[in-house]
PDB file of C-alpha atoms in Angstrom:
ATOM      1  CA  MET Y  29     110.714 160.858  94.435  1.00 81.00           C
ATOM      2  CA  SER Y  30     107.826 158.588  93.287  1.00 90.00           C
ATOM      3  CA  LEU Y  31     108.299 156.943  89.961  1.00 95.00           C
ATOM      4  CA  ILE Y  32     104.863 154.961  89.883  1.00 97.00           C
ATOM      5  CA  GLN Y  33     101.915 155.679  91.986  1.00 97.00           C
ATOM      6  CA  VAL Y  34      98.982 153.254  92.145  1.00 97.00           C
ATOM      7  CA  ASN Y  35      95.653 153.970  93.179  1.00 96.00           C
ATOM      8  CA  GLY Y  36      92.459 151.720  93.657  1.00 96.00           C
ATOM      9  CA  LEU Y  37      93.925 149.182  91.100  1.00 96.00           C
ATOM     10  CA  THR Y  38      91.629 146.371  90.174  1.00 96.00           C
ATOM     11  CA  LYS Y  39      91.671 143.646  87.549  1.00 96.00           C
ATOM     12  CA  ASN Y  40      88.925 141.295  86.752  1.00 94.00           C
ATOM     13  CA  PHE Y  41      89.458 138.110  84.458  1.00 89.00           C
ATOM     14  CA  ALA Y  42      85.949 136.064  83.611  1.00 87.00           C
ATOM     15  CA  ASN Y  43      84.276 137.450  86.577  1.00 87.00           C
ATOM     16  CA  VAL Y  44      87.156 136.740  88.903  1.00 90.00           C
ATOM     17  CA  ASP Y  45      88.648 139.629  90.922  1.00 93.00           C
ATOM     18  CA  VAL Y  46      92.411 138.995  90.498  1.00 94.00           C
ATOM     19  CA  LEU Y  47      93.306 142.414  92.006  1.00 96.00           C
ATOM     20  CA  LYS Y  48      90.894 143.828  94.684  1.00 94.00           C
ATOM     21  CA  GLY Y  49      92.140 147.493  94.913  1.00 94.00           C
ATOM     22  CA  ILE Y  50      95.651 148.279  95.258  1.00 95.00           C
ATOM     23  CA  ASP Y  51      97.297 151.379  96.444  1.00 96.00           C
ATOM     24  CA  LEU Y  52     100.925 151.866  96.605  1.00 94.00           C
ATOM     25  CA  SER Y  53     103.858 153.738  95.361  1.00 96.00           C
ATOM     26  CA  PHE Y  54     107.500 152.974  94.098  1.00 97.00           C
ATOM     27  CA  GLU Y  55     110.298 155.367  94.472  1.00 95.00           C
ATOM     28  CA  GLU Y  56     113.054 156.229  91.907  1.00 94.00           C
ATOM     29  CA  GLY Y  57     116.021 153.872  92.059  1.00 93.00           C
ATOM     30  CA  GLU Y  58     114.777 151.569  94.759  1.00 95.00           C
ATOM     31  CA  HIS Y  59     114.471 147.870  94.466  1.00 95.00           C
ATOM     32  CA  TYR Y  60     111.329 146.054  95.481  1.00 96.00           C
ATOM     33  CA  VAL Y  61     110.200 142.265  95.745  1.00 95.00           C
ATOM     34  CA  ILE Y  62     106.568 141.097  95.685  1.00 95.00           C
ATOM     35  CA  ARG Y  63     106.198 137.870  97.169  1.00 92.00           C
ATOM     36  CA  GLY Y  64     102.937 135.445  97.171  1.00 88.00           C
ATOM     37  CA  ALA Y  65     101.754 132.270  96.169  1.00 85.00           C
ATOM     38  CA  SER Y  66     100.663 131.306  92.799  1.00 86.00           C
ATOM     39  CA  GLY Y  67      97.298 132.993  91.840  1.00 86.00           C
ATOM     40  CA  SER Y  68      97.826 135.751  94.684  1.00 90.00           C
ATOM     41  CA  GLY Y  69      97.786 138.428  91.617  1.00 91.00           C
ATOM     42  CA  LYS Y  70     101.478 139.318  91.828  1.00 92.00           C
ATOM     43  CA  SER Y  71     102.364 138.832  88.121  1.00 92.00           C
ATOM     44  CA  THR Y  72      99.084 140.590  87.077  1.00 94.00           C
ATOM     45  CA  LEU Y  73     100.189 143.571  89.207  1.00 96.00           C
ATOM     46  CA  LEU Y  74     103.574 143.680  87.438  1.00 95.00           C
ATOM     47  CA  TYR Y  75     101.909 143.514  83.989  1.00 94.00           C
ATOM     48  CA  LEU Y  76      99.841 146.571  84.837  1.00 96.00           C
ATOM     49  CA  LEU Y  77     102.887 148.573  86.407  1.00 96.00           C
ATOM     50  CA  GLY Y  78     104.651 147.880  83.044  1.00 95.00           C
ATOM     51  CA  GLY Y  79     101.740 148.850  80.726  1.00 93.00           C
ATOM     52  CA  LEU Y  80     101.435 145.174  79.432  1.00 92.00           C
ATOM     53  CA  ASP Y  81      97.784 145.173  80.336  1.00 93.00           C
ATOM     54  CA  ARG Y  82      95.084 147.701  81.321  1.00 94.00           C
ATOM     55  CA  PRO Y  83      93.282 147.683  84.671  1.00 95.00           C
ATOM     56  CA  THR Y  84      89.479 147.219  85.292  1.00 95.00           C
ATOM     57  CA  SER Y  85      89.481 150.271  87.345  1.00 95.00           C
ATOM     58  CA  GLY Y  86      91.904 152.500  89.257  1.00 96.00           C
ATOM     59  CA  SER Y  87      95.177 153.933  87.925  1.00 96.00           C
ATOM     60  CA  VAL Y  88      98.865 153.571  87.436  1.00 97.00           C
ATOM     61  CA  GLU Y  89     100.604 156.709  87.163  1.00 97.00           C
ATOM     62  CA  PHE Y  90     104.251 156.874  85.794  1.00 96.00           C
ATOM     63  CA  GLN Y  91     105.935 160.214  86.945  1.00 94.00           C
ATOM     64  CA  GLY Y  92     102.632 161.710  87.287  1.00 93.00           C
ATOM     65  CA  VAL Y  93     101.110 160.484  83.960  1.00 94.00           C
ATOM     66  CA  ASP Y  94      98.067 158.025  84.122  1.00 96.00           C
ATOM     67  CA  LEU Y  95      99.013 155.219  81.665  1.00 95.00           C
ATOM     68  CA  ALA Y  96      95.222 154.948  80.834  1.00 92.00           C
ATOM     69  CA  ARG Y  97      95.648 158.266  78.884  1.00 93.00           C
ATOM     70  CA  PHE Y  98      97.686 156.338  76.249  1.00 94.00           C
ATOM     71  CA  ASP Y  99      96.141 154.494  73.369  1.00 94.00           C
ATOM     72  CA  ASP Y 100      97.710 151.068  72.273  1.00 93.00           C
ATOM     73  CA  ASP Y 101     100.508 152.601  70.016  1.00 91.00           C
ATOM     74  CA  LYS Y 102     101.492 155.363  72.749  1.00 93.00           C
ATOM     75  CA  LEU Y 103     101.498 152.554  75.485  1.00 93.00           C
ATOM     76  CA  ALA Y 104     103.896 150.472  73.351  1.00 91.00           C
ATOM     77  CA  LYS Y 105     106.233 153.596  72.940  1.00 89.00           C
ATOM     78  CA  PHE Y 106     106.113 153.990  76.615  1.00 92.00           C
ATOM     79  CA  ARG Y 107     107.070 150.496  77.301  1.00 92.00           C
ATOM     80  CA  ASN Y 108     109.862 150.844  74.738  1.00 88.00           C
ATOM     81  CA  GLN Y 109     111.417 153.953  76.172  1.00 88.00           C
ATOM     82  CA  ASN Y 110     110.926 153.341  79.831  1.00 93.00           C
ATOM     83  CA  VAL Y 111     110.703 149.683  80.759  1.00 93.00           C
ATOM     84  CA  GLY Y 112     112.726 146.680  80.751  1.00 90.00           C
ATOM     85  CA  PHE Y 113     111.314 143.093  81.360  1.00 90.00           C
ATOM     86  CA  VAL Y 114     113.070 140.019  82.507  1.00 89.00           C
ATOM     87  CA  PHE Y 115     110.654 136.992  82.467  1.00 82.00           C
ATOM     88  CA  GLN Y 116     111.265 133.478  83.833  1.00 74.00           C
ATOM     89  CA  PHE Y 117     111.470 132.284  80.065  1.00 71.00           C
ATOM     90  CA  HIS Y 118     113.653 134.283  77.745  1.00 71.00           C
ATOM     91  CA  PHE Y 119     111.363 135.004  74.717  1.00 80.00           C
ATOM     92  CA  LEU Y 120     114.248 135.314  72.358  1.00 90.00           C
ATOM     93  CA  LEU Y 121     113.515 135.278  68.729  1.00 92.00           C
ATOM     94  CA  PRO Y 122     114.788 132.085  67.246  1.00 92.00           C
ATOM     95  CA  ASN Y 123     115.466 133.509  63.707  1.00 93.00           C
ATOM     96  CA  LEU Y 124     117.578 136.119  64.952  1.00 93.00           C
ATOM     97  CA  ASN Y 125     121.126 135.876  66.620  1.00 94.00           C
ATOM     98  CA  CYS Y 126     121.666 137.237  70.197  1.00 94.00           C
ATOM     99  CA  LEU Y 127     123.028 140.655  69.375  1.00 92.00           C
ATOM    100  CA  ASP Y 128     120.214 141.228  67.106  1.00 91.00           C
ATOM    101  CA  ASN Y 129     117.666 140.049  69.608  1.00 91.00           C
ATOM    102  CA  ILE Y 130     119.416 142.649  71.917  1.00 90.00           C
ATOM    103  CA  ILE Y 131     119.235 145.477  69.525  1.00 88.00           C
ATOM    104  CA  LEU Y 132     115.646 144.807  68.163  1.00 85.00           C
ATOM    105  CA  PRO Y 133     113.840 146.966  70.700  1.00 79.00           C
ATOM    106  CA  SER Y 134     116.107 149.973  69.837  1.00 76.00           C
ATOM    107  CA  ARG Y 135     115.367 149.463  66.151  1.00 76.00           C
ATOM    108  CA  ILE Y 136     111.783 149.395  66.812  1.00 72.00           C
ATOM    109  CA  GLY Y 137     111.757 152.483  69.104  1.00 65.00           C
ATOM    110  CA  GLY Y 138     114.175 154.500  66.672  1.00 67.00           C
ATOM    111  CA  ARG Y 139     116.908 154.731  69.084  1.00 68.00           C
ATOM    112  CA  LYS Y 140     120.461 155.318  68.279  1.00 71.00           C
ATOM    113  CA  GLU Y 141     121.638 151.830  67.616  1.00 71.00           C
ATOM    114  CA  ASN Y 142     125.524 152.359  67.853  1.00 75.00           C
ATOM    115  CA  LYS Y 143     124.986 153.636  71.347  1.00 77.00           C
ATOM    116  CA  ILE Y 144     122.709 150.456  72.251  1.00 77.00           C
ATOM    117  CA  LYS Y 145     125.227 148.353  70.507  1.00 83.00           C
ATOM    118  CA  GLU Y 146     127.994 149.790  72.723  1.00 82.00           C
ATOM    119  CA  ASN Y 147     126.125 149.349  76.039  1.00 81.00           C
ATOM    120  CA  SER Y 148     125.395 145.627  74.982  1.00 85.00           C
ATOM    121  CA  LEU Y 149     128.899 144.737  74.222  1.00 88.00           C
ATOM    122  CA  LYS Y 150     129.954 146.191  77.802  1.00 85.00           C
ATOM    123  CA  LEU Y 151     127.056 144.110  79.372  1.00 85.00           C
ATOM    124  CA  ALA Y 152     127.828 141.096  77.581  1.00 89.00           C
ATOM    125  CA  GLU Y 153     131.481 141.445  78.653  1.00 87.00           C
ATOM    126  CA  TYR Y 154     130.435 142.023  82.107  1.00 83.00           C
ATOM    127  CA  LEU Y 155     128.272 139.058  82.182  1.00 80.00           C
ATOM    128  CA  GLY Y 156     130.668 136.711  80.486  1.00 85.00           C
ATOM    129  CA  VAL Y 157     128.519 136.021  77.263  1.00 89.00           C
ATOM    130  CA  SER Y 158     130.356 138.103  74.700  1.00 92.00           C
ATOM    131  CA  HIS Y 159     131.068 134.737  72.836  1.00 94.00           C
ATOM    132  CA  CYS Y 160     127.252 134.256  72.572  1.00 94.00           C
ATOM    133  CA  LEU Y 161     126.319 137.487  70.642  1.00 94.00           C
ATOM    134  CA  SER Y 162     126.807 135.830  67.183  1.00 94.00           C
ATOM    135  CA  LYS Y 163     125.030 132.669  68.064  1.00 95.00           C
ATOM    136  CA  PHE Y 164     121.271 132.033  67.885  1.00 95.00           C
ATOM    137  CA  PRO Y 165     119.220 131.175  71.071  1.00 92.00           C
ATOM    138  CA  PHE Y 166     119.056 127.420  70.629  1.00 92.00           C
ATOM    139  CA  GLU Y 167     122.837 127.305  70.504  1.00 93.00           C
ATOM    140  CA  LEU Y 168     123.052 128.640  74.022  1.00 91.00           C
ATOM    141  CA  SER Y 169     122.641 126.993  77.447  1.00 86.00           C
ATOM    142  CA  GLY Y 170     119.554 128.212  79.634  1.00 81.00           C
ATOM    143  CA  GLY Y 171     121.870 130.330  81.895  1.00 81.00           C
ATOM    144  CA  GLU Y 172     123.438 131.950  78.804  1.00 86.00           C
ATOM    145  CA  GLN Y 173     120.051 132.696  77.455  1.00 87.00           C
ATOM    146  CA  GLN Y 174     118.778 134.228  80.480  1.00 83.00           C
ATOM    147  CA  ARG Y 175     121.824 136.435  80.613  1.00 85.00           C
ATOM    148  CA  ILE Y 176     121.082 137.556  77.080  1.00 89.00           C
ATOM    149  CA  ASN Y 177     117.591 138.377  78.248  1.00 88.00           C
ATOM    150  CA  ILE Y 178     119.060 140.441  81.026  1.00 86.00           C
ATOM    151  CA  ILE Y 179     121.228 142.318  78.539  1.00 88.00           C
ATOM    152  CA  ARG Y 180     118.202 143.082  76.375  1.00 89.00           C
ATOM    153  CA  ALA Y 181     116.207 144.425  79.106  1.00 88.00           C
ATOM    154  CA  LEU Y 182     118.914 146.836  80.241  1.00 85.00           C
ATOM    155  CA  SER Y 183     120.464 147.673  77.038  1.00 81.00           C
ATOM    156  CA  LEU Y 184     118.303 150.723  76.859  1.00 81.00           C
ATOM    157  CA  GLY Y 185     118.919 152.061  80.103  1.00 83.00           C
ATOM    158  CA  PRO Y 186     115.289 151.672  81.590  1.00 89.00           C
ATOM    159  CA  LYS Y 187     113.760 153.858  84.200  1.00 93.00           C
ATOM    160  CA  LEU Y 188     111.849 150.785  85.347  1.00 95.00           C
ATOM    161  CA  LEU Y 189     113.104 147.106  85.318  1.00 95.00           C
ATOM    162  CA  LEU Y 190     110.455 144.362  85.900  1.00 95.00           C
ATOM    163  CA  CYS Y 191     111.322 140.834  86.687  1.00 93.00           C
ATOM    164  CA  ASP Y 192     108.745 137.964  86.611  1.00 90.00           C
ATOM    165  CA  GLU Y 193     110.135 134.979  88.499  1.00 85.00           C
ATOM    166  CA  PRO Y 194     113.605 135.647  86.780  1.00 82.00           C
ATOM    167  CA  THR Y 195     115.168 132.685  88.783  1.00 77.00           C
ATOM    168  CA  GLY Y 196     112.238 130.427  88.303  1.00 72.00           C
ATOM    169  CA  ASN Y 197     114.404 127.845  86.503  1.00 67.00           C
ATOM    170  CA  LEU Y 198     117.514 127.997  88.639  1.00 70.00           C
ATOM    171  CA  ASP Y 199     118.792 126.297  91.923  1.00 73.00           C
ATOM    172  CA  SER Y 200     119.299 128.254  95.112  1.00 77.00           C
ATOM    173  CA  GLU Y 201     122.998 129.188  94.412  1.00 78.00           C
ATOM    174  CA  ASN Y 202     122.265 130.520  90.932  1.00 74.00           C
ATOM    175  CA  SER Y 203     119.138 132.375  92.040  1.00 78.00           C
ATOM    176  CA  ARG Y 204     121.405 134.271  94.542  1.00 82.00           C
ATOM    177  CA  LYS Y 205     123.755 134.987  91.789  1.00 80.00           C
ATOM    178  CA  VAL Y 206     121.223 136.183  89.251  1.00 80.00           C
ATOM    179  CA  THR Y 207     119.390 138.311  91.918  1.00 86.00           C
ATOM    180  CA  ALA Y 208     122.538 140.117  92.974  1.00 86.00           C
ATOM    181  CA  LEU Y 209     123.531 140.653  89.485  1.00 82.00           C
ATOM    182  CA  LEU Y 210     120.181 142.146  88.524  1.00 86.00           C
ATOM    183  CA  LYS Y 211     120.430 144.319  91.714  1.00 89.00           C
ATOM    184  CA  ALA Y 212     123.854 145.558  90.825  1.00 87.00           C
ATOM    185  CA  LEU Y 213     122.973 146.407  87.245  1.00 84.00           C
ATOM    186  CA  ALA Y 214     119.938 148.239  88.248  1.00 88.00           C
ATOM    187  CA  LYS Y 215     121.822 150.109  90.775  1.00 89.00           C
ATOM    188  CA  GLU Y 216     124.229 150.989  88.044  1.00 85.00           C
ATOM    189  CA  PHE Y 217     121.445 152.515  85.620  1.00 85.00           C
ATOM    190  CA  ASN Y 218     119.715 154.033  88.758  1.00 90.00           C
ATOM    191  CA  SER Y 219     116.591 151.791  87.561  1.00 92.00           C
ATOM    192  CA  THR Y 220     113.657 151.142  89.742  1.00 95.00           C
ATOM    193  CA  MET Y 221     113.475 147.437  90.054  1.00 95.00           C
ATOM    194  CA  ILE Y 222     110.506 145.337  90.904  1.00 96.00           C
ATOM    195  CA  VAL Y 223     110.606 141.479  91.265  1.00 94.00           C
ATOM    196  CA  VAL Y 224     107.987 139.057  91.482  1.00 93.00           C
ATOM    197  CA  THR Y 225     108.875 135.839  93.177  1.00 89.00           C
ATOM    198  CA  HIS Y 226     107.660 132.986  95.496  1.00 84.00           C
ATOM    199  CA  ASP Y 227     111.441 131.900  95.998  1.00 81.00           C
ATOM    200  CA  ASP Y 228     112.633 132.828  99.694  1.00 83.00           C
ATOM    201  CA  THR Y 229     116.306 132.741  98.203  1.00 82.00           C
ATOM    202  CA  VAL Y 230     115.368 135.781  96.266  1.00 85.00           C
ATOM    203  CA  ALA Y 231     113.178 137.650  98.590  1.00 86.00           C
ATOM    204  CA  SER Y 232     115.804 137.621 101.278  1.00 86.00           C
ATOM    205  CA  GLN Y 233     118.232 139.811  99.132  1.00 86.00           C
ATOM    206  CA  PHE Y 234     115.655 142.835  99.400  1.00 90.00           C
ATOM    207  CA  HIS Y 235     114.770 145.222 102.099  1.00 90.00           C
ATOM    208  CA  ASN Y 236     111.540 146.363 100.522  1.00 94.00           C
ATOM    209  CA  VAL Y 237     109.387 143.403 100.423  1.00 94.00           C
ATOM    210  CA  LEU Y 238     105.648 143.537  99.727  1.00 95.00           C
ATOM    211  CA  HIS Y 239     103.410 140.397 100.311  1.00 94.00           C
ATOM    212  CA  MET Y 240     100.342 139.774  98.221  1.00 93.00           C
ATOM    213  CA  LYS Y 241      97.444 137.196  98.825  1.00 92.00           C
ATOM    214  CA  ASP Y 242      94.174 136.951  97.231  1.00 93.00           C
ATOM    215  CA  GLY Y 243      94.620 139.925  95.090  1.00 92.00           C
ATOM    216  CA  LEU Y 244      95.351 142.228  97.979  1.00 94.00           C
ATOM    217  CA  LEU Y 245      98.606 143.631  99.622  1.00 91.00           C
ATOM    218  CA  LEU Y 246      99.127 142.354 103.265  1.00 86.00           C
TER     219      LEU Y 246
END
């Protein structure tokens, strides 16, 4: 069953056509990688899929609902309830400890905090960062920060997991490990996962591979 349907999607920045009419669909529970050089439009596409930006024209439908129907507040609620984001940079808030960083989205969304905390503790144990939860981001290594970032993205059990160059700062061995970990966790949560990358090591671990160039799918 299709989770996301994209129809005629375009995006224009300062009279530059970044996306030039994208048509595709993503199935529930499947894992995808979008490959392309810098400037190909792959990250822009990812942000539109997650409701972080709005298209110039065309539509993104999530479970049959066009995201264009949502005002900014409803779009923020949609993201909180349905989408987990893993970026190349962790974007952890420096004035909160790691557990509070993880739980913050559930507080914003009015979710049951105890259940989210329980999920987070299990994920932290699984990822080997239980000892980091009471620490602040600046006290962690880069690898530990990224694992906390992954826990934050998955703690709400999102239907959609979007990853923008999640291994961009890692060597090949750790890229393989992080990608395998993301796939395993997405499978456990039955999340549709879409990863944007230019890394061959990452792309080789996916069966569903999409290629982008100059704002178009090849």
